[in-house]
mmCIF file of C-alpha atoms and ligand atoms in Angstrom:
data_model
loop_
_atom_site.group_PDB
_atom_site.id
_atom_site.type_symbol
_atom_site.label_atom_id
_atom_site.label_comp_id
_atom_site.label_asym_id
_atom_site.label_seq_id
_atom_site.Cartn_x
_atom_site.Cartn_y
_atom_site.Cartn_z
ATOM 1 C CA UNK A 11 -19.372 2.226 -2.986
ATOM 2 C CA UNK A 12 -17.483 5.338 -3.063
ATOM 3 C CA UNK A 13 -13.893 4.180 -2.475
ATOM 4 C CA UNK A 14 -10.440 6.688 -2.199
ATOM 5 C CA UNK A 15 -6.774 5.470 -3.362
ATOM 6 C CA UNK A 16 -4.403 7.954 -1.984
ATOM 7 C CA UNK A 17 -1.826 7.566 -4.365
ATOM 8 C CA UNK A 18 -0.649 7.401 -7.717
ATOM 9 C CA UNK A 19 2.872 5.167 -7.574
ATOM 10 C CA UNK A 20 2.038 1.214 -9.277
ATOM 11 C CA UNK A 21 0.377 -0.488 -6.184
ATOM 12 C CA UNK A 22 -2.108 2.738 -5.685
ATOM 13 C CA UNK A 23 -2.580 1.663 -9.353
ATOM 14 C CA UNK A 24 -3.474 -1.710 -9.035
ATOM 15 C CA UNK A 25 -6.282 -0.872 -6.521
ATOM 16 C CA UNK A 26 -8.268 1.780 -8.483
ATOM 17 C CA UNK A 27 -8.304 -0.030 -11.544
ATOM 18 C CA UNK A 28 -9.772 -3.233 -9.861
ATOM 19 C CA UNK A 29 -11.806 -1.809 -7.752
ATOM 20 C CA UNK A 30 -13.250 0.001 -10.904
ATOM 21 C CA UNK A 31 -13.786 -3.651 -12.384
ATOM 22 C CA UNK A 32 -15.442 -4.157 -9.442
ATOM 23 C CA UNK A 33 -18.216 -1.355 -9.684
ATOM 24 C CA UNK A 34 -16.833 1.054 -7.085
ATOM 25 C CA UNK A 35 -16.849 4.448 -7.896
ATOM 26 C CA UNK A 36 -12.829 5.520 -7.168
ATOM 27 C CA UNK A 37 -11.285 8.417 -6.008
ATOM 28 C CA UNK A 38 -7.605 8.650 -6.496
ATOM 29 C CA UNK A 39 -5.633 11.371 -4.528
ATOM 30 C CA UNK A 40 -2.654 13.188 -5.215
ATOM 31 C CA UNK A 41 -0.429 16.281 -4.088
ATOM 32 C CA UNK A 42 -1.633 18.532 -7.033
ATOM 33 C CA UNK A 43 -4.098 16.932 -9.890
ATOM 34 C CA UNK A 44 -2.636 19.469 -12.425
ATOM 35 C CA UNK A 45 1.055 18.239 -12.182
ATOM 36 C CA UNK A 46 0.526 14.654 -11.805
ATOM 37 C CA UNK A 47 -1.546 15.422 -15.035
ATOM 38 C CA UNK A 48 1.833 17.590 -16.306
ATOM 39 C CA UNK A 49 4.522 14.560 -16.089
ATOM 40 C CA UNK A 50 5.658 13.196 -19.196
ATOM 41 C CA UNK A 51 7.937 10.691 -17.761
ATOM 42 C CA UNK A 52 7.960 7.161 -16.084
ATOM 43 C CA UNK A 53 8.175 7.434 -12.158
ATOM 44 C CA UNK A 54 11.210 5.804 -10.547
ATOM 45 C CA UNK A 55 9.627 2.285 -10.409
ATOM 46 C CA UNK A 56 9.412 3.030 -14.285
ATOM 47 C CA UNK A 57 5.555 2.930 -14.470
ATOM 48 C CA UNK A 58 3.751 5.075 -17.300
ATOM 49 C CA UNK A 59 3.278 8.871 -16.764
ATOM 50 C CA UNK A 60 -0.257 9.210 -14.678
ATOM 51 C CA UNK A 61 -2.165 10.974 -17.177
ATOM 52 C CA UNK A 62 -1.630 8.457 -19.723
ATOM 53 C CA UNK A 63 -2.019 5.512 -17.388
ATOM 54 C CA UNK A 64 -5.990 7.206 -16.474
ATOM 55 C CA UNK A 65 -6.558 7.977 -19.844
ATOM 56 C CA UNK A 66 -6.579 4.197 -20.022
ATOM 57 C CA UNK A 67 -8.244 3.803 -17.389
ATOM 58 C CA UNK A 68 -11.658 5.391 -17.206
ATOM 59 C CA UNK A 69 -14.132 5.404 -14.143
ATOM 60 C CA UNK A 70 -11.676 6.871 -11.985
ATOM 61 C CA UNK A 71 -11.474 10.591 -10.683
ATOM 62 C CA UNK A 72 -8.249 12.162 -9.859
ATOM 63 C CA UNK A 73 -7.973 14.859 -7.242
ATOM 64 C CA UNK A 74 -5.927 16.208 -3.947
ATOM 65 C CA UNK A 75 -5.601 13.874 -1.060
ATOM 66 C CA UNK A 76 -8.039 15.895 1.256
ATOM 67 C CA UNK A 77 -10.587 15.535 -1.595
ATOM 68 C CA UNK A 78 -10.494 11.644 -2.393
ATOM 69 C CA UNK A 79 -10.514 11.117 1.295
ATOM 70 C CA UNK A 80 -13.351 13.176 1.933
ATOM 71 C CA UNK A 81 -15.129 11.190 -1.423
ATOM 72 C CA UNK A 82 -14.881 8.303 0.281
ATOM 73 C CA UNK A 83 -17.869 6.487 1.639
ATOM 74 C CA UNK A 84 -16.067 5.279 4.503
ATOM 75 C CA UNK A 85 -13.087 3.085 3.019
ATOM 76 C CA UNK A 86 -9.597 4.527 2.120
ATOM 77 C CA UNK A 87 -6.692 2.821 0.862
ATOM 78 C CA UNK A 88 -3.351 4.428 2.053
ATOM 79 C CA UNK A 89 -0.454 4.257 -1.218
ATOM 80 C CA UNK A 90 1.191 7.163 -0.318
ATOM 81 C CA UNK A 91 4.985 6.465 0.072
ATOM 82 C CA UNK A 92 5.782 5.719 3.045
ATOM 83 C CA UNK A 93 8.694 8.133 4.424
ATOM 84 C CA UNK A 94 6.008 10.871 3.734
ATOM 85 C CA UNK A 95 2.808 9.203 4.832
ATOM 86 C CA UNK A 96 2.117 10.377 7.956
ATOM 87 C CA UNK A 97 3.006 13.991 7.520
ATOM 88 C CA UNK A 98 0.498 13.964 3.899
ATOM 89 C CA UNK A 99 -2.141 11.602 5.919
ATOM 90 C CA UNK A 100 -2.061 14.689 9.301
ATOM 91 C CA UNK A 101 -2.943 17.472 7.051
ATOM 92 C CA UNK A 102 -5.854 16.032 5.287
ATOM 93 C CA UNK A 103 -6.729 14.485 9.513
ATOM 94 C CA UNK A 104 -9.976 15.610 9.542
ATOM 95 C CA UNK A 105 -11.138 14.255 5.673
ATOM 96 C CA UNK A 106 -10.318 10.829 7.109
ATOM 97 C CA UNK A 107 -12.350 10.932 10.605
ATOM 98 C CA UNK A 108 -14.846 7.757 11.312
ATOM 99 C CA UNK A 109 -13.218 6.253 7.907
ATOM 100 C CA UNK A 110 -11.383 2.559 7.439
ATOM 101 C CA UNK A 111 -7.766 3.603 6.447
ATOM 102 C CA UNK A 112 -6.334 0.519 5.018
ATOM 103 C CA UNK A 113 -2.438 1.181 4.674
ATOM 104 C CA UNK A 114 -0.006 -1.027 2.725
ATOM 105 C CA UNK A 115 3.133 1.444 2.877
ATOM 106 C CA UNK A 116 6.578 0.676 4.127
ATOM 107 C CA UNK A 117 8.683 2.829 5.470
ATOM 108 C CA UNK A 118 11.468 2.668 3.502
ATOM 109 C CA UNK A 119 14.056 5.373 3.824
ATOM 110 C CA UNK A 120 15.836 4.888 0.346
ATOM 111 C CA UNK A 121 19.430 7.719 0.756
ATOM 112 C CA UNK A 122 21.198 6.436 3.584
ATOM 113 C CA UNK A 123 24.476 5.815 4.885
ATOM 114 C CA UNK A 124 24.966 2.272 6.276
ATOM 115 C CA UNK A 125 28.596 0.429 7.566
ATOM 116 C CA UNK A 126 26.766 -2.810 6.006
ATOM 117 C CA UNK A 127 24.652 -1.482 2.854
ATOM 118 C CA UNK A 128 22.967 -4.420 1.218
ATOM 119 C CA UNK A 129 23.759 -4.323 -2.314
ATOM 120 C CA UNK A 130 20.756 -5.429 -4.545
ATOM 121 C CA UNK A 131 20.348 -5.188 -8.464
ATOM 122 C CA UNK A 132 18.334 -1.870 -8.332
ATOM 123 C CA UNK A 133 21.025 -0.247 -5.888
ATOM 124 C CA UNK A 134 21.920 -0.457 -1.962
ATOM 125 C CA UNK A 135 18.238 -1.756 -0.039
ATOM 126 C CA UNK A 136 16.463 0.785 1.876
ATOM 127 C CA UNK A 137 16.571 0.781 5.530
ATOM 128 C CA UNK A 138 13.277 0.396 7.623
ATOM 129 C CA UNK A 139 12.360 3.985 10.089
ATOM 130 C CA UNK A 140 10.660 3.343 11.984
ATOM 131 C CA UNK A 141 11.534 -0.407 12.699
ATOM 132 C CA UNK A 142 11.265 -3.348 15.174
ATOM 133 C CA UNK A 143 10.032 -1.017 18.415
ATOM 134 C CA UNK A 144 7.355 0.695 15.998
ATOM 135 C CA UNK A 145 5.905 1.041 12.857
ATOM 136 C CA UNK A 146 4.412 3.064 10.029
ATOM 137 C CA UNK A 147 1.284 1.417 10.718
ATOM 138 C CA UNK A 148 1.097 2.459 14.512
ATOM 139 C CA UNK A 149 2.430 6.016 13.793
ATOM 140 C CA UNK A 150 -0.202 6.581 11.517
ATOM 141 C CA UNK A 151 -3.315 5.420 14.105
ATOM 142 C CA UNK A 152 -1.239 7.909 16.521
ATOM 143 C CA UNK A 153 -1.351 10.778 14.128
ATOM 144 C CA UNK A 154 -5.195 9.915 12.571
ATOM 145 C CA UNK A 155 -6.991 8.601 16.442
ATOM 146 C CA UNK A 156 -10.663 9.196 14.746
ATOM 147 C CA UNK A 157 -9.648 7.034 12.140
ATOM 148 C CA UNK A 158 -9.871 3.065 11.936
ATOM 149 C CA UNK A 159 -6.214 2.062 10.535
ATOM 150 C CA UNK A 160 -5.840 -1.535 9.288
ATOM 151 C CA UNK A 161 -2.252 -2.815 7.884
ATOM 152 C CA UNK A 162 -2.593 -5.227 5.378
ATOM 153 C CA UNK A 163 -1.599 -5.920 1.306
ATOM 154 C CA UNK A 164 2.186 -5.444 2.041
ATOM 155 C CA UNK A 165 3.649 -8.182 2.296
ATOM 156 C CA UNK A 166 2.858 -8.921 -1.406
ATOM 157 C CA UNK A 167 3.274 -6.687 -4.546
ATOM 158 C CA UNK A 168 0.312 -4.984 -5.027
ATOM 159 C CA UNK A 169 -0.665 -6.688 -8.562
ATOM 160 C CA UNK A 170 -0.987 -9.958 -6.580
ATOM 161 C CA UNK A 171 -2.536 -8.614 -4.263
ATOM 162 C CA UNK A 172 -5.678 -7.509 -6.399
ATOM 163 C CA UNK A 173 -5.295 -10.832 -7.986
ATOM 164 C CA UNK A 174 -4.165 -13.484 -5.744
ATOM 165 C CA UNK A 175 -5.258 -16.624 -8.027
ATOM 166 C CA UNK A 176 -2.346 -15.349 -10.316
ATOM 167 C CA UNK A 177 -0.188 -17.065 -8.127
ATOM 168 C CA UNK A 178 -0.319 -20.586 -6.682
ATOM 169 C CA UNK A 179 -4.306 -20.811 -8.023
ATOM 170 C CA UNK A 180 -4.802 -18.480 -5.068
ATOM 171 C CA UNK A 181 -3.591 -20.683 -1.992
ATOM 172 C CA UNK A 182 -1.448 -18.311 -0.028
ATOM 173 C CA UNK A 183 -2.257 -15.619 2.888
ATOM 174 C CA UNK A 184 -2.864 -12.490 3.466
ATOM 175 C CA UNK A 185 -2.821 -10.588 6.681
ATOM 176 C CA UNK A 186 -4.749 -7.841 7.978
ATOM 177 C CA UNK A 187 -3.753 -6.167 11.621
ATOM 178 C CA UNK A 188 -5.857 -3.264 13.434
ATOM 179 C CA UNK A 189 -7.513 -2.239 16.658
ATOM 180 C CA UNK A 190 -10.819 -2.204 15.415
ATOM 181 C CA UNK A 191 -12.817 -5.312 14.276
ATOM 182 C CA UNK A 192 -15.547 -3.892 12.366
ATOM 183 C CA UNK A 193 -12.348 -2.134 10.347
ATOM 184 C CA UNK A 194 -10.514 -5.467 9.805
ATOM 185 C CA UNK A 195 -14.032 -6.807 8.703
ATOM 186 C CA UNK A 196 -14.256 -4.283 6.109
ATOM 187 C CA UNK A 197 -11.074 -4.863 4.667
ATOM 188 C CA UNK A 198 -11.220 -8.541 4.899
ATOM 189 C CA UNK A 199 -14.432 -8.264 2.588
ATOM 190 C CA UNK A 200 -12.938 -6.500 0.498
ATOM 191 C CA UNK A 201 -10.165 -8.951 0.004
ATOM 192 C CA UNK A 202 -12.448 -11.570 -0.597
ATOM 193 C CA UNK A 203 -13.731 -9.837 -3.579
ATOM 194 C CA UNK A 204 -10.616 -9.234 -4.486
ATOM 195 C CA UNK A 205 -10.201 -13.372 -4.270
ATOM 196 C CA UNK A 206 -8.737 -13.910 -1.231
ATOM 197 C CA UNK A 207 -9.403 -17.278 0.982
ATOM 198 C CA UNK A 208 -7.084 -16.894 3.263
ATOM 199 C CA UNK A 209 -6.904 -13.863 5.093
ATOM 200 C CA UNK A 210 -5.275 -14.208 8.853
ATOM 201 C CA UNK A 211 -5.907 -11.856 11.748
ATOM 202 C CA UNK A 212 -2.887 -11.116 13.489
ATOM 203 C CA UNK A 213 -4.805 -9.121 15.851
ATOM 204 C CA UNK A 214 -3.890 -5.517 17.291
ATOM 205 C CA UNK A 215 -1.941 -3.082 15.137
ATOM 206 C CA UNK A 216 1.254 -3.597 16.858
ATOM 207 C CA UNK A 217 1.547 -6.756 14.919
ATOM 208 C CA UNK A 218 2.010 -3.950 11.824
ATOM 209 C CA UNK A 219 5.404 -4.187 12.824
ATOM 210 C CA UNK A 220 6.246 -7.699 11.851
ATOM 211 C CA UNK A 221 3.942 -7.026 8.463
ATOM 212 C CA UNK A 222 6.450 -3.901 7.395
ATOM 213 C CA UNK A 223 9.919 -6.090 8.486
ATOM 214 C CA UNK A 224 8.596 -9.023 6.012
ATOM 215 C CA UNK A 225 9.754 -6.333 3.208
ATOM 216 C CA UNK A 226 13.567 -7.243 3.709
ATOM 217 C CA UNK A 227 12.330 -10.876 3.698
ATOM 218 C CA UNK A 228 10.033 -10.396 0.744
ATOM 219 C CA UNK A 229 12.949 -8.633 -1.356
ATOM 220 C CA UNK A 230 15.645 -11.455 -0.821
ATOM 221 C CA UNK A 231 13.018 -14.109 -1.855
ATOM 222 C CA UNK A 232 12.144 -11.906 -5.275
ATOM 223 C CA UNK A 233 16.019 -12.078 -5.701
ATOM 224 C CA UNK A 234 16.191 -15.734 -4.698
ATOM 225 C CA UNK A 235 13.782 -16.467 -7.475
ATOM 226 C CA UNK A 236 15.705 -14.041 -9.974
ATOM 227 C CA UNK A 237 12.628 -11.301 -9.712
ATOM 228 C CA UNK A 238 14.618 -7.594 -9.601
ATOM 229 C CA UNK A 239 11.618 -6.353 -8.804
ATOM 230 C CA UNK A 240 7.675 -6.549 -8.437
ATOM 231 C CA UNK A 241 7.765 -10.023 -7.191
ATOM 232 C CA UNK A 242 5.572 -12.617 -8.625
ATOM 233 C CA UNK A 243 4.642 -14.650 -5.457
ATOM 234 C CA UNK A 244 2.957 -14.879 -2.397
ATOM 235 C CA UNK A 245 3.557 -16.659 1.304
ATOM 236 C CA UNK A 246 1.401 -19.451 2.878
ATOM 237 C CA UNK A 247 0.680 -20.291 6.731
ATOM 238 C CA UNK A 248 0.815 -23.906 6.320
ATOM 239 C CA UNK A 249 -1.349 -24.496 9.706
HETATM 240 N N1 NAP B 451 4.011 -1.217 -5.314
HETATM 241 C C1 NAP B 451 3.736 -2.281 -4.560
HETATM 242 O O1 NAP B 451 3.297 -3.334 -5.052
HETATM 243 C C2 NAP B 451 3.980 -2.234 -3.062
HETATM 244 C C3 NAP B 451 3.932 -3.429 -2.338
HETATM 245 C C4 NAP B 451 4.069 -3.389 -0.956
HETATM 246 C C5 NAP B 451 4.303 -2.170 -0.345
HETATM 247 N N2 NAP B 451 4.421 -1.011 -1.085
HETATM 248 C C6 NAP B 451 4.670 0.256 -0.393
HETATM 249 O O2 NAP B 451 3.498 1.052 -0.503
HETATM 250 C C7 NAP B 451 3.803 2.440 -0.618
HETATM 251 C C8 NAP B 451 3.206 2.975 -1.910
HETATM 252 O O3 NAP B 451 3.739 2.239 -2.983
HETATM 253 P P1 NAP B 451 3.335 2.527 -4.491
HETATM 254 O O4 NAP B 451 4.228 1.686 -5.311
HETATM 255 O O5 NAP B 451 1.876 2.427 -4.666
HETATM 256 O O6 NAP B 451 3.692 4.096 -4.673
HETATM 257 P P2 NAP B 451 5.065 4.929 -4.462
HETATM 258 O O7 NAP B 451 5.647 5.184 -5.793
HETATM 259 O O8 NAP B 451 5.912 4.332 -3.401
HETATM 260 O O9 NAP B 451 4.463 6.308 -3.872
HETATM 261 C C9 NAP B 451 3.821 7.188 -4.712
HETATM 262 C C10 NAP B 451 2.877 8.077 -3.941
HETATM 263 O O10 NAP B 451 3.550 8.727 -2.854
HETATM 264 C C11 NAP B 451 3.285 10.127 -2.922
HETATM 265 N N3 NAP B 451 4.404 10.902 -2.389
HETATM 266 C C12 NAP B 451 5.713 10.786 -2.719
HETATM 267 N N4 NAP B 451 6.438 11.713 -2.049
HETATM 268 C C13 NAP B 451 5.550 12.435 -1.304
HETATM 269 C C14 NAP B 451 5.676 13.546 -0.419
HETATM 270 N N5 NAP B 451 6.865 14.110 -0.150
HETATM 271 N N6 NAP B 451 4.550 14.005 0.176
HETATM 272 C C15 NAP B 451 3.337 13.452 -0.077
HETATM 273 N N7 NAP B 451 3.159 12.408 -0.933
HETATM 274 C C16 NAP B 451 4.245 11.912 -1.522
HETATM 275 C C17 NAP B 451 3.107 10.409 -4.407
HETATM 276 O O11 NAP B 451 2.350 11.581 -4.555
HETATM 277 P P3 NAP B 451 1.994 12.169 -6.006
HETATM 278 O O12 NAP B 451 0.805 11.383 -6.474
HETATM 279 O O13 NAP B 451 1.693 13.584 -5.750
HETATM 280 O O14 NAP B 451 3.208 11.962 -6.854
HETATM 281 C C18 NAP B 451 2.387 9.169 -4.882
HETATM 282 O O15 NAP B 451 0.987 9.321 -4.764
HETATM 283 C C19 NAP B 451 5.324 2.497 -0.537
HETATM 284 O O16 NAP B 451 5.691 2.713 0.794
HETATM 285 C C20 NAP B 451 5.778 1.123 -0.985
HETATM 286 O O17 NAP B 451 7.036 0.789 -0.463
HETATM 287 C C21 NAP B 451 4.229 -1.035 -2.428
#
């Protein structure tokens, strides 16, 4: 299948290099090919400049956002950082119509003044906009309505999540939340190939919400367990 990643950060990643394993043919999407190509320097989450990252990684096709979308067969996985998604995702609107949009971003607003900032040891933790009466999830379906958008992957670092038996031999959950089933179908197939047994509908996309607010959760237990960042772990519905 012809698949899109929209994004190049270290969970977009983790997606087009297994679904490459897999036998897709993937379609990565950035702002502008040429300067992703240009950087010589680790991003801020200290991952490999791009071009040398694909060079080990062939199979995969870098291009604009509109053009990976419009690549895609019908499935798209959203990577692009969350504060900015929606405004990237409306312009490209169209190259997304009748497609599965599966979105693991948060919104995390990273510069921001706080009374209470929560200190952490990678600086003061991001606050969540929008939060607890909406989320990223939701404001993307509003912005994209001839899209399919499914929430799911976030609540575990992406490198898990494209290989769940890394942790716990595979026994923990994953969650996928959407309006339409045929969507949630797609992705939950695809997260059985990624390994997944246990993937739990939470049902319409407003459950999105409690998905993004597990990242405050998820951070504390990475620094419970001594992990500063990219958490090695995953979370179980014992049921
Ligand atoms: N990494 C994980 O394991 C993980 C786990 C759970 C949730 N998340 C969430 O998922 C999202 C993506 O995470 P990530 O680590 O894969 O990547 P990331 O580093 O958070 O984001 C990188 C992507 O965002 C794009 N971007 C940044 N600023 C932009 C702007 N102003 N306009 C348009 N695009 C912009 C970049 O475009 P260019 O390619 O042009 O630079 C790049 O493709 C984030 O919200 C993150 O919090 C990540």
């Amino acid at each position: 299948m012809k698949i899109a990643v929209l994004g190049t950060g270290g969970g977009a990643r983790a997606h087009a290099a297994k679904l490459v394993d897999l036998g897709h043919e993937v379609y990565v999407g950035t702002r502008d090919p040429e300067a992703t190509l240009a950087r010589t320097e680790p991003d801020m989450m200290g991952n490999a400049p791009y071009g040398q990252w694909l060079a080990e990684h062939p199979g995969i096709t870098l291009k604009t956002f509109g053009d990976a979308a419009a690549a895609a067969d019908t499935l798209v996985v959203n990577g692009i950082d969350g504060h900015n998604a929606v405004a990237a995702l409306t312009t490209i609107a169209d190259r997304l119509a009748g497609k599965t949009l599966v979105d693991y971003a948060v919104p995390f607003v990273y510069e921001h003044e706080t009374e209470h900032p929560w200190p952490t040891p990678w600086g003061v933790m991001p606050k969540l906009e929008p939060c607890d009466t909406d989320s990223l999830g939701e404001q993307i379906q509003r912005a994209l309505p001839a899209t399919k958008v499914v929430k799911s992957f976030v609540t575990q670092e992406q490198t898990t999540v494209v290989d769940p038996k890394a942790v716990g031999g595979g026994d923990h959950t994953m969650f996928v939340a959407g309006e339409d089933a045929d969507a949630k179908r797609q992705v939950t197939d695809l997260l059985k190939a990624y390994g997944w047994t246990d993937v739990l509908d939470l049902g319409p996309l407003v459950c999105a919400r409690g998905m993004e607010m597990y990242a405050h959760l998820h951070s504390a237990i990475g620094f419970g367990l001594g992990q500063r960042f990219g958490g090695h772990f995953g979370i179980k519905v014992v049921r």
